[in-house]
Structure formats: C-alpha cells, structure tokens
Amino acid sequence: MTFKTKDLFFKAEAVQEDGFFCGYCNTFNVKDSYGDIVKKGAFLNSIQGWNAQNKMPPVLWNHDWNQPIGVWISLKEDEKGLYGEGRLLVNEVARAKEVHALMVAGAIDGLSIGYRLNKWRYEEKDDALELLEIDLREISIVTFPANEESRVEVVKSALSRGSLPTLSEFEKALRDLGFSKTQATIVASHGLRKLIQGEPEKEQISNALNILKSINGEH
C-alpha cells in the first residue's frame, strides 16, 4: 500500500517552554476534506507495534526524514480520537526551537500524519472512505495550508510513483478540473475502482497519467 499523508488542523492544548505539547492528532467519525472518515480502533495495532519496539513515531518537520525535531512521548486512542503528547527538542535542534516559537505564537496549527492504509471500506451512504486500520509511520508539524498540494497534483504524484490514488482523491481531482459531482463519481467508480481491485499495470498507470495531464491542458 502506498505511503500517504493527511493534513490536519492541530490545536495544541498546551505548549510549554521545555518543548512539551499535547492535543488531538485526529478525531474519529468526522468526514474530512479528503472525503475520509477515520474509525475508532484504526490506530490501535500501529500503536501496539510501536510500543512493542519501546519507541514512538518521530516528530518531523514537513515530512522531511532529514529533519526530525522531536519525539512523541505518548499516543493513545480514546472515545474522541488519537491523543498525543510530544516534546520538541528545543535545546538540541535549531529547527525545533524555531517551530516551537511559531507554535507558541499560534502561527502554526498544522499537523500531518504519514501512514500506510492497511484496511478500509467505501461507505456509499456517506460517499466516504472509512479508514479502518492505519499503519502510522510518522507525525509531522507542517506549515498549513501553505504546503498543501492541490488534489490534481496529489493524483499526478501518485501516478508518477507507479501507484494509484484513492477513489476520493481521484474524484475530487476530477471535480477540481470541472467535472460535475455525478460525472466525477461515474468516472472514478467505473474506471479507477476496477484498477484498485486488481494489480495496477504500469501501462494502465502511464495511460491514466497522460489522460489526466491532457484534461488539465498540459502537453
């Protein structure tokens, strides 16, 4: 399964001078801007896996594995969502000190999880993808929404890597290109769904990328 990211608004409940911060990284049963709904229990296996290694996912800056800026001390699920307590290494890492100052000032309120999706199902009633099991790899503090890619670019990026976007990502990209909701749903459901259900062939992915570029007016 392709590595994915999901941007979230993150309102830290506490940001202390030593770099400690805490708050909800994700809330359950809320349809987000991606058309996804994270279900309770989605993070449990991943958290157990991290605990078994006696470690937690790193705190990165903008998904850059070369820029770790802190550590998560604790991650747990409750009735509301995924709650986290972390610490920025403000005395050891220059970037962490900068990010901490921006968080204290309220200039940064973005958090983004890096993950692989293990289990999901499409809920036709809500027109949403329900995320049932998430393999959490890292959690980044991000500049939000300045670093958010357009949905079209998200789809192109996935295709260029030889993978496929989710149905919701593809459908929203089509709507951004001018398709009606009905048209986008038909194209995504009868085209991309069949590819997702089988193993994507390189030729199919290449053709899909070329079609998307043509629709977007690129040559």
mmCIF file of C-alpha atoms in Angstrom:
data_model
loop_
_atom_site.group_PDB
_atom_site.id
_atom_site.type_symbol
_atom_site.label_atom_id
_atom_site.label_comp_id
_atom_site.label_asym_id
_atom_site.label_seq_id
_atom_site.Cartn_x
_atom_site.Cartn_y
_atom_site.Cartn_z
ATOM 1 C CA MET A 1 0.000 0.000 0.000
ATOM 2 C CA THR A 2 1.293 3.465 -0.968
ATOM 3 C CA PHE A 3 2.681 5.791 1.683
ATOM 4 C CA LYS A 4 0.199 8.621 2.235
ATOM 5 C CA THR A 5 -0.059 11.828 4.194
ATOM 6 C CA LYS A 6 -3.064 13.516 5.701
ATOM 7 C CA ASP A 7 -3.057 17.140 6.815
ATOM 8 C CA LEU A 8 -4.981 18.097 9.920
ATOM 9 C CA PHE A 9 -5.699 21.250 11.851
ATOM 10 C CA PHE A 10 -3.980 20.802 15.188
ATOM 11 C CA LYS A 11 -4.769 22.992 18.146
ATOM 12 C CA ALA A 12 -2.238 22.184 20.829
ATOM 13 C CA GLU A 13 -3.825 22.160 24.266
ATOM 14 C CA ALA A 14 -0.526 23.020 25.889
ATOM 15 C CA VAL A 15 2.800 24.272 24.583
ATOM 16 C CA GLN A 16 5.374 24.586 27.341
ATOM 17 C CA GLU A 17 8.751 26.263 27.445
ATOM 18 C CA ASP A 18 10.613 22.947 27.536
ATOM 19 C CA GLY A 19 9.014 21.943 24.224
ATOM 20 C CA PHE A 20 6.242 19.758 25.620
ATOM 21 C CA PHE A 21 2.925 19.898 23.725
ATOM 22 C CA CYS A 22 -0.219 17.814 23.621
ATOM 23 C CA GLY A 23 -3.545 17.585 21.846
ATOM 24 C CA TYR A 24 -5.617 15.501 19.461
ATOM 25 C CA CYS A 25 -3.840 14.388 16.307
ATOM 26 C CA ASN A 26 -7.030 13.023 14.769
ATOM 27 C CA THR A 27 -10.725 12.740 15.618
ATOM 28 C CA PHE A 28 -12.970 9.816 14.800
ATOM 29 C CA ASN A 29 -16.164 9.658 12.730
ATOM 30 C CA VAL A 30 -15.668 13.054 11.090
ATOM 31 C CA LYS A 31 -15.624 13.297 7.299
ATOM 32 C CA ASP A 32 -12.591 15.399 6.435
ATOM 33 C CA SER A 33 -11.685 17.425 3.354
ATOM 34 C CA TYR A 34 -10.260 14.290 1.727
ATOM 35 C CA GLY A 35 -13.638 12.560 1.977
ATOM 36 C CA ASP A 36 -12.194 10.143 4.549
ATOM 37 C CA ILE A 37 -13.618 9.064 7.905
ATOM 38 C CA VAL A 38 -11.200 7.623 10.441
ATOM 39 C CA LYS A 39 -12.910 4.974 12.556
ATOM 40 C CA LYS A 40 -12.238 4.231 16.201
ATOM 41 C CA GLY A 41 -9.630 1.495 16.517
ATOM 42 C CA ALA A 42 -7.797 2.481 13.328
ATOM 43 C CA PHE A 43 -4.547 3.268 15.177
ATOM 44 C CA LEU A 44 -4.593 0.513 17.821
ATOM 45 C CA ASN A 45 -2.457 -2.082 16.019
ATOM 46 C CA SER A 46 0.057 0.542 14.956
ATOM 47 C CA ILE A 47 0.392 1.956 18.469
ATOM 48 C CA GLN A 48 0.846 -1.561 19.850
ATOM 49 C CA GLY A 49 3.554 -2.159 17.269
ATOM 50 C CA TRP A 50 5.436 0.967 18.300
ATOM 51 C CA ASN A 51 5.078 0.104 21.991
ATOM 52 C CA ALA A 52 6.497 -3.355 21.302
ATOM 53 C CA GLN A 53 9.613 -1.632 19.945
ATOM 54 C CA ASN A 54 9.719 0.564 23.055
ATOM 55 C CA LYS A 55 9.587 3.684 20.887
ATOM 56 C CA MET A 56 7.170 6.125 19.279
ATOM 57 C CA PRO A 57 6.949 7.693 15.797
ATOM 58 C CA PRO A 58 9.227 10.704 15.299
ATOM 59 C CA VAL A 59 8.069 14.297 15.100
ATOM 60 C CA LEU A 60 9.259 15.531 11.706
ATOM 61 C CA TRP A 61 9.213 18.932 10.059
ATOM 62 C CA ASN A 62 7.104 18.871 6.892
ATOM 63 C CA HIS A 63 7.561 15.098 6.341
ATOM 64 C CA ASP A 64 11.304 15.550 5.888
ATOM 65 C CA TRP A 65 13.022 12.455 7.319
ATOM 66 C CA ASN A 66 16.223 14.513 7.416
ATOM 67 C CA GLN A 67 14.608 16.986 9.811
ATOM 68 C CA PRO A 68 13.430 15.221 12.983
ATOM 69 C CA ILE A 69 12.554 17.915 15.509
ATOM 70 C CA GLY A 70 11.124 15.976 18.420
ATOM 71 C CA VAL A 71 9.664 12.812 19.841
ATOM 72 C CA TRP A 72 6.202 11.595 20.693
ATOM 73 C CA ILE A 73 6.104 10.594 24.332
ATOM 74 C CA SER A 74 2.661 9.015 24.260
ATOM 75 C CA LEU A 75 -0.014 8.194 21.695
ATOM 76 C CA LYS A 76 -3.351 6.665 22.610
ATOM 77 C CA GLU A 77 -6.886 6.295 21.371
ATOM 78 C CA ASP A 78 -9.861 7.431 23.426
ATOM 79 C CA GLU A 79 -13.516 7.945 22.553
ATOM 80 C CA LYS A 80 -12.734 11.197 20.725
ATOM 81 C CA GLY A 81 -9.712 10.292 18.674
ATOM 82 C CA LEU A 82 -5.940 9.883 18.647
ATOM 83 C CA TYR A 83 -4.449 11.849 21.533
ATOM 84 C CA GLY A 84 -0.760 12.625 21.614
ATOM 85 C CA GLU A 85 1.841 14.080 23.934
ATOM 86 C CA GLY A 86 5.131 15.112 22.408
ATOM 87 C CA ARG A 87 8.259 17.124 23.032
ATOM 88 C CA LEU A 88 10.163 19.337 20.631
ATOM 89 C CA LEU A 89 13.927 19.192 21.152
ATOM 90 C CA VAL A 90 14.185 22.956 21.597
ATOM 91 C CA ASN A 91 17.590 22.864 23.291
ATOM 92 C CA GLU A 92 19.186 20.382 20.918
ATOM 93 C CA VAL A 93 17.754 21.121 17.441
ATOM 94 C CA ALA A 94 17.680 24.628 15.951
ATOM 95 C CA ARG A 95 14.672 23.915 13.726
ATOM 96 C CA ALA A 96 12.731 22.585 16.727
ATOM 97 C CA LYS A 97 13.340 25.857 18.563
ATOM 98 C CA GLU A 98 12.023 27.821 15.579
ATOM 99 C CA VAL A 99 8.937 25.612 15.245
ATOM 100 C CA HIS A 100 8.278 25.858 18.984
ATOM 101 C CA ALA A 101 8.296 29.670 18.797
ATOM 102 C CA LEU A 102 5.828 29.579 15.893
ATOM 103 C CA MET A 103 3.537 27.197 17.761
ATOM 104 C CA VAL A 104 3.570 29.392 20.859
ATOM 105 C CA ALA A 105 2.697 32.409 18.694
ATOM 106 C CA GLY A 106 -0.135 30.492 17.024
ATOM 107 C CA ALA A 107 1.467 30.855 13.591
ATOM 108 C CA ILE A 108 1.476 27.085 13.016
ATOM 109 C CA ASP A 109 -1.570 24.921 13.557
ATOM 110 C CA GLY A 110 -0.880 22.120 11.122
ATOM 111 C CA LEU A 111 -0.186 18.505 11.823
ATOM 112 C CA SER A 112 0.136 15.775 9.209
ATOM 113 C CA ILE A 113 0.376 12.035 9.658
ATOM 114 C CA GLY A 114 2.473 9.865 7.379
ATOM 115 C CA TYR A 115 0.940 6.418 7.063
ATOM 116 C CA ARG A 116 0.111 3.331 5.067
ATOM 117 C CA LEU A 117 -3.509 2.296 4.878
ATOM 118 C CA ASN A 118 -3.947 -1.366 5.762
ATOM 119 C CA LYS A 119 -7.739 -1.726 5.881
ATOM 120 C CA TRP A 120 -10.549 0.412 4.541
ATOM 121 C CA ARG A 121 -14.056 0.271 3.106
ATOM 122 C CA TYR A 122 -16.128 2.567 0.953
ATOM 123 C CA GLU A 123 -19.311 3.790 2.611
ATOM 124 C CA GLU A 124 -21.750 4.577 -0.199
ATOM 125 C CA LYS A 125 -24.284 6.279 2.083
ATOM 126 C CA ASP A 126 -21.777 8.892 3.270
ATOM 127 C CA ASP A 127 -19.820 8.864 -0.016
ATOM 128 C CA ALA A 128 -16.696 8.424 2.071
ATOM 129 C CA LEU A 129 -13.742 6.122 2.507
ATOM 130 C CA GLU A 130 -13.708 4.698 6.032
ATOM 131 C CA LEU A 131 -10.177 4.153 7.311
ATOM 132 C CA LEU A 132 -10.225 1.041 9.495
ATOM 133 C CA GLU A 133 -6.549 0.294 10.117
ATOM 134 C CA ILE A 134 -3.746 2.819 9.752
ATOM 135 C CA ASP A 135 -0.051 1.960 9.895
ATOM 136 C CA LEU A 136 1.284 5.177 11.444
ATOM 137 C CA ARG A 137 4.861 5.885 10.343
ATOM 138 C CA GLU A 138 5.464 9.477 11.418
ATOM 139 C CA ILE A 139 3.656 12.625 12.511
ATOM 140 C CA SER A 140 4.867 15.950 11.178
ATOM 141 C CA ILE A 141 4.326 19.511 12.205
ATOM 142 C CA VAL A 142 3.638 21.356 8.961
ATOM 143 C CA THR A 143 3.017 24.816 7.605
ATOM 144 C CA PHE A 144 -0.723 24.586 6.926
ATOM 145 C CA PRO A 145 -2.212 25.139 4.458
ATOM 146 C CA ALA A 146 0.736 26.700 2.615
ATOM 147 C CA ASN A 147 2.316 23.335 1.840
ATOM 148 C CA GLU A 148 -0.926 21.617 0.804
ATOM 149 C CA GLU A 149 -0.735 20.232 -2.729
ATOM 150 C CA SER A 150 -3.745 20.608 -4.986
ATOM 151 C CA ARG A 151 -5.792 17.451 -5.375
ATOM 152 C CA VAL A 152 -4.809 17.261 -9.033
ATOM 153 C CA GLU A 153 -1.133 17.306 -8.080
ATOM 154 C CA VAL A 154 -1.734 14.635 -5.435
ATOM 155 C CA VAL A 155 -3.206 12.346 -8.091
ATOM 156 C CA LYS A 156 -0.421 13.076 -10.580
ATOM 157 C CA SER A 157 2.202 12.458 -7.925
ATOM 158 C CA ALA A 158 0.708 9.068 -7.055
ATOM 159 C CA LEU A 159 0.523 8.021 -10.699
ATOM 160 C CA SER A 160 4.081 9.185 -11.347
ATOM 161 C CA ARG A 161 5.291 6.972 -8.498
ATOM 162 C CA GLY A 162 3.616 3.982 -10.124
ATOM 163 C CA SER A 163 0.778 3.795 -7.621
ATOM 164 C CA LEU A 164 -2.893 4.725 -7.626
ATOM 165 C CA PRO A 165 -4.721 7.490 -5.738
ATOM 166 C CA THR A 166 -7.698 6.707 -3.547
ATOM 167 C CA LEU A 167 -11.179 6.929 -5.054
ATOM 168 C CA SER A 168 -11.924 10.080 -3.056
ATOM 169 C CA GLU A 169 -8.671 11.764 -4.165
ATOM 170 C CA PHE A 170 -9.327 10.927 -7.822
ATOM 171 C CA GLU A 171 -12.970 12.008 -7.704
ATOM 172 C CA LYS A 172 -12.125 15.340 -6.052
ATOM 173 C CA ALA A 173 -9.351 15.948 -8.596
ATOM 174 C CA LEU A 174 -11.859 15.450 -11.421
ATOM 175 C CA ARG A 175 -14.235 17.929 -9.798
ATOM 176 C CA ASP A 176 -11.387 20.454 -9.475
ATOM 177 C CA LEU A 177 -10.882 20.041 -13.229
ATOM 178 C CA GLY A 178 -14.509 20.995 -13.913
ATOM 179 C CA PHE A 179 -16.399 17.706 -13.855
ATOM 180 C CA SER A 180 -19.744 17.670 -12.066
ATOM 181 C CA LYS A 181 -20.076 15.520 -8.933
ATOM 182 C CA THR A 182 -22.134 12.986 -10.892
ATOM 183 C CA GLN A 183 -19.624 12.813 -13.744
ATOM 184 C CA ALA A 184 -16.681 12.516 -11.355
ATOM 185 C CA THR A 185 -18.386 9.743 -9.399
ATOM 186 C CA ILE A 186 -19.136 7.765 -12.559
ATOM 187 C CA VAL A 187 -15.587 8.089 -13.902
ATOM 188 C CA ALA A 188 -13.992 7.183 -10.560
ATOM 189 C CA SER A 189 -16.363 4.333 -9.760
ATOM 190 C CA HIS A 190 -16.296 2.627 -13.158
ATOM 191 C CA GLY A 191 -12.667 3.285 -14.022
ATOM 192 C CA LEU A 192 -10.358 3.678 -11.067
ATOM 193 C CA ARG A 193 -12.295 1.250 -8.859
ATOM 194 C CA LYS A 194 -11.554 -1.591 -11.299
ATOM 195 C CA LEU A 195 -7.854 -0.750 -11.247
ATOM 196 C CA ILE A 196 -7.772 -0.626 -7.451
ATOM 197 C CA GLN A 197 -9.441 -4.018 -7.207
ATOM 198 C CA GLY A 198 -6.701 -5.557 -9.308
ATOM 199 C CA GLU A 199 -2.959 -5.169 -9.578
ATOM 200 C CA PRO A 200 -2.184 -1.880 -11.387
ATOM 201 C CA GLU A 201 -0.234 -2.394 -14.596
ATOM 202 C CA LYS A 202 2.484 0.113 -15.480
ATOM 203 C CA GLU A 203 0.889 0.742 -18.874
ATOM 204 C CA GLN A 204 -2.503 1.464 -17.294
ATOM 205 C CA ILE A 205 -0.962 3.863 -14.798
ATOM 206 C CA SER A 206 1.002 5.600 -17.554
ATOM 207 C CA ASN A 207 -2.149 5.984 -19.665
ATOM 208 C CA ALA A 208 -4.081 7.331 -16.684
ATOM 209 C CA LEU A 209 -1.379 9.923 -16.030
ATOM 210 C CA ASN A 210 -1.346 11.018 -19.686
ATOM 211 C CA ILE A 211 -5.147 11.343 -19.725
ATOM 212 C CA LEU A 212 -5.135 13.436 -16.560
ATOM 213 C CA LYS A 213 -2.431 15.704 -17.995
ATOM 214 C CA SER A 214 -4.429 16.118 -21.225
ATOM 215 C CA ILE A 215 -7.594 17.005 -19.293
ATOM 216 C CA ASN A 216 -5.623 19.593 -17.349
ATOM 217 C CA GLY A 217 -4.362 21.204 -20.582
ATOM 218 C CA GLU A 218 -0.751 20.041 -20.363
ATOM 219 C CA HIS A 219 1.286 18.916 -23.364
#
